[in-house]
PDB file of C-alpha atoms in Angstrom:
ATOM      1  CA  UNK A   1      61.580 162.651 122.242  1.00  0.00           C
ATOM      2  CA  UNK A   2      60.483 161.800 125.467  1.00  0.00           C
ATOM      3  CA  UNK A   3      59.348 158.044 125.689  1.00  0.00           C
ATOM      4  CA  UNK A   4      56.898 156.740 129.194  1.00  0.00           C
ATOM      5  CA  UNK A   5      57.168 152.980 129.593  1.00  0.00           C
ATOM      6  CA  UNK A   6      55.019 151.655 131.673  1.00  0.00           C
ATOM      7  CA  UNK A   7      55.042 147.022 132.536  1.00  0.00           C
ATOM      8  CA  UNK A   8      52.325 145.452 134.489  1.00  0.00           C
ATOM      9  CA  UNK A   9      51.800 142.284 135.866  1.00  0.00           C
ATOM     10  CA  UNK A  10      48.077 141.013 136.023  1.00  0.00           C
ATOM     11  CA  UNK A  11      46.529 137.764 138.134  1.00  0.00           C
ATOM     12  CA  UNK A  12      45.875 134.928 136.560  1.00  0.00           C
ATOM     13  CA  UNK A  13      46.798 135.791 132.992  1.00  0.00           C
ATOM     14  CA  UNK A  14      46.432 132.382 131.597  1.00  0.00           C
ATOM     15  CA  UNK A  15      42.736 132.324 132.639  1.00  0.00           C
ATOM     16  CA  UNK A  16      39.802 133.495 130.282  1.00  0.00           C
ATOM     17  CA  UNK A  17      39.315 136.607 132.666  1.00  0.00           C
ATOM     18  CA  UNK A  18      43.118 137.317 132.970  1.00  0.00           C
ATOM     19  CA  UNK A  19      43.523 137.792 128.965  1.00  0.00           C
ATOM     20  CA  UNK A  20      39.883 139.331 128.977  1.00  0.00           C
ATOM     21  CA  UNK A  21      41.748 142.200 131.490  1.00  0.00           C
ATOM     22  CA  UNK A  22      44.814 142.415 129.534  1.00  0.00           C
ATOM     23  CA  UNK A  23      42.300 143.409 126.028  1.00  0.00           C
ATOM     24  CA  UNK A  24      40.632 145.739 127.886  1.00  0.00           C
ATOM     25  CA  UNK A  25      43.470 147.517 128.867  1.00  0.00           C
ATOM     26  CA  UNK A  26      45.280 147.402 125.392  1.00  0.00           C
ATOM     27  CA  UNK A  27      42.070 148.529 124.083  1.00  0.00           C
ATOM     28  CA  UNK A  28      41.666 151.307 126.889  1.00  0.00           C
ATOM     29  CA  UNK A  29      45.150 152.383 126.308  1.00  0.00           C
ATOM     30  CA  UNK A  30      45.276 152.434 122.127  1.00  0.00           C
ATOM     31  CA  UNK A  31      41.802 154.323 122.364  1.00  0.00           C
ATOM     32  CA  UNK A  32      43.882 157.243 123.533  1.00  0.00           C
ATOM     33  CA  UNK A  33      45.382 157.791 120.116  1.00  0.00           C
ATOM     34  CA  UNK A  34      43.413 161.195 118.359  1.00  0.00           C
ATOM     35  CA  UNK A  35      42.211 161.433 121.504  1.00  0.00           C
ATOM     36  CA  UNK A  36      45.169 162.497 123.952  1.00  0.00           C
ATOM     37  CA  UNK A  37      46.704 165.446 121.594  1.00  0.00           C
ATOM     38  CA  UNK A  38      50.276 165.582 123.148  1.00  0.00           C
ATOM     39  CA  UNK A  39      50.407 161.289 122.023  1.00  0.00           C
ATOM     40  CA  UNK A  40      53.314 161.034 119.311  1.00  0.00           C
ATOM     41  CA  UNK A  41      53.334 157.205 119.141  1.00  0.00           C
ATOM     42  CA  UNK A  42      51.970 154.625 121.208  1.00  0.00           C
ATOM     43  CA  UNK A  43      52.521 150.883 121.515  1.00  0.00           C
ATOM     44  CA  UNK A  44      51.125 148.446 123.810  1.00  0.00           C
ATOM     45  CA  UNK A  45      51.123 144.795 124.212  1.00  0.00           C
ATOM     46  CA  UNK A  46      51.020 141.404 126.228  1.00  0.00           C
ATOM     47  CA  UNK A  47      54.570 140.089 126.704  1.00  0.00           C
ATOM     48  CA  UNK A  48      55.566 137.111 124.031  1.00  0.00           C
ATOM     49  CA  UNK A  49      57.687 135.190 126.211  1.00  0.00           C
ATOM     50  CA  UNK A  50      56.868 134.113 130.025  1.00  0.00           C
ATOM     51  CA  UNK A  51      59.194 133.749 133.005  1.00  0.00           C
ATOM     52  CA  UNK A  52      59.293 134.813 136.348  1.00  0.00           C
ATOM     53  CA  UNK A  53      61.657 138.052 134.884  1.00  0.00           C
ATOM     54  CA  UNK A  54      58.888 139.204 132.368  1.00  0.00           C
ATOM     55  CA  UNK A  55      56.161 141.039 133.011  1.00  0.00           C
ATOM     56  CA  UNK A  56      52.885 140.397 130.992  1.00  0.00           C
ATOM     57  CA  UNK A  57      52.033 143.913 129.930  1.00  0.00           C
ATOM     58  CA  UNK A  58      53.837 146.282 128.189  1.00  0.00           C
ATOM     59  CA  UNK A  59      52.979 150.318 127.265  1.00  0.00           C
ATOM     60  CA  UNK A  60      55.266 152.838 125.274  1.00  0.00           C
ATOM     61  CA  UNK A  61      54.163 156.055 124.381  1.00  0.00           C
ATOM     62  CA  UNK A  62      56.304 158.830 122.584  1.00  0.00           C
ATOM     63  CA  UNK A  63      55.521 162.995 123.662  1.00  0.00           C
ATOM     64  CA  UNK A  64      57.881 165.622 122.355  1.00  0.00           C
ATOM     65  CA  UNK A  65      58.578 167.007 125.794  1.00  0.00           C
ATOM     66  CA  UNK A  66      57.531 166.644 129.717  1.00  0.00           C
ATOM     67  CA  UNK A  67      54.556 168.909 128.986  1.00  0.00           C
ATOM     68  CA  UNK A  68      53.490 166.355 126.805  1.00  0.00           C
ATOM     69  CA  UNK A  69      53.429 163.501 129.148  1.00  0.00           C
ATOM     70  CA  UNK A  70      51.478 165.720 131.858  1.00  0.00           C
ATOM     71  CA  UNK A  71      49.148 166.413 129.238  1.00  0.00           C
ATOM     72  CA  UNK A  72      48.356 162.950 128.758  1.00  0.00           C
ATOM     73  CA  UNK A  73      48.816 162.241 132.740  1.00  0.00           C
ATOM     74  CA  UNK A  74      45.748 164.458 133.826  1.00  0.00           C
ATOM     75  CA  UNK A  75      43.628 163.995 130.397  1.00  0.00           C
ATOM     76  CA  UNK A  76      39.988 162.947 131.208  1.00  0.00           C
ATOM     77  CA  UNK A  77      40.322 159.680 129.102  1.00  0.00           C
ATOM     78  CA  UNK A  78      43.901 158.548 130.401  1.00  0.00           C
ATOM     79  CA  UNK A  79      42.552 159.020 134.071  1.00  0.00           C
ATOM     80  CA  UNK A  80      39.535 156.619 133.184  1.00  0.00           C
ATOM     81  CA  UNK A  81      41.608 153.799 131.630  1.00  0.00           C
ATOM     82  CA  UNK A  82      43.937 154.587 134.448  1.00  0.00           C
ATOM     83  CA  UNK A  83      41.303 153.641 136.375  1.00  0.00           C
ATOM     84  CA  UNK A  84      40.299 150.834 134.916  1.00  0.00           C
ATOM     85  CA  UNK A  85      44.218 149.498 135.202  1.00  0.00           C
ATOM     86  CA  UNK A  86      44.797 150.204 138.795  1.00  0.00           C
ATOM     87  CA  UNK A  87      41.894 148.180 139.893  1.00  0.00           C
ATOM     88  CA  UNK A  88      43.264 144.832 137.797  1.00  0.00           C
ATOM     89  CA  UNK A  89      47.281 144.777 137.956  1.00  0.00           C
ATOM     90  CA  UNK A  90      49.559 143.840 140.927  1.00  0.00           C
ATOM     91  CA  UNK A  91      52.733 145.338 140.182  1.00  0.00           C
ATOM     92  CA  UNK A  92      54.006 148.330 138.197  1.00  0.00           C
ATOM     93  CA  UNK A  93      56.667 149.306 136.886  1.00  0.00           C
ATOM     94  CA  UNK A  94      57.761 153.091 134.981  1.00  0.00           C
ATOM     95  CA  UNK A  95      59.958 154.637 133.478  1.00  0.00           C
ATOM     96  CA  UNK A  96      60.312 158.136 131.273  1.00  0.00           C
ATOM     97  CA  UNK A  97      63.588 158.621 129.572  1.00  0.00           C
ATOM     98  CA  UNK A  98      64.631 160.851 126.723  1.00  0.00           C
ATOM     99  CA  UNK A  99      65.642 158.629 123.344  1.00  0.00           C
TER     100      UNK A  99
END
């Protein structure tokens, strides 16, 4: 099982807009599910604790196999909530590991 982790930090999360960005984007991301066939499992979130070490997004999504996670990479749908994400976060931060 290959696993893609993915953290974000997004402006102003405490404002209205900030959490409005982070829906959108857990929205965006769980729409995926049926949609992207190569998805296994997928889990996304706001952080539940603050702190300057924490990030305030959080994304895991299981694929069998590296062709799985370049499916989902260059599907239609990923790239528009990709999209989406890149023009609201600061920082990111990835990772794809076998578990």
């Amino acid at each position: 099982m290959l696993k893609h982790v993915v953290c974000w930090k997004i402006a102003d999360t405490d404002s209205a807009e900030g959490r409005e960005k982070i829906e959108r984007i857990v929205s965006g991301l769980q729409s995926l599910v049926g949609t992207v066939p190569s998805i296994r499992a997928l889990s996304v979130g706001p952080t539940v604790v603050t702190g300057p070490n924490h990030w305030d997004l959080g994304l895991i999504v299981d694929f069998d196999d590296e062709d799985g996670l370049e499916a989902y990479q260059v599907h239609p749908e990923h790239q528009k909530v990709g999209g989406y994400i890149r023009s609201v976060v600061q920082e990111q931060a990835t990772v794809d590991l076998i578990a």
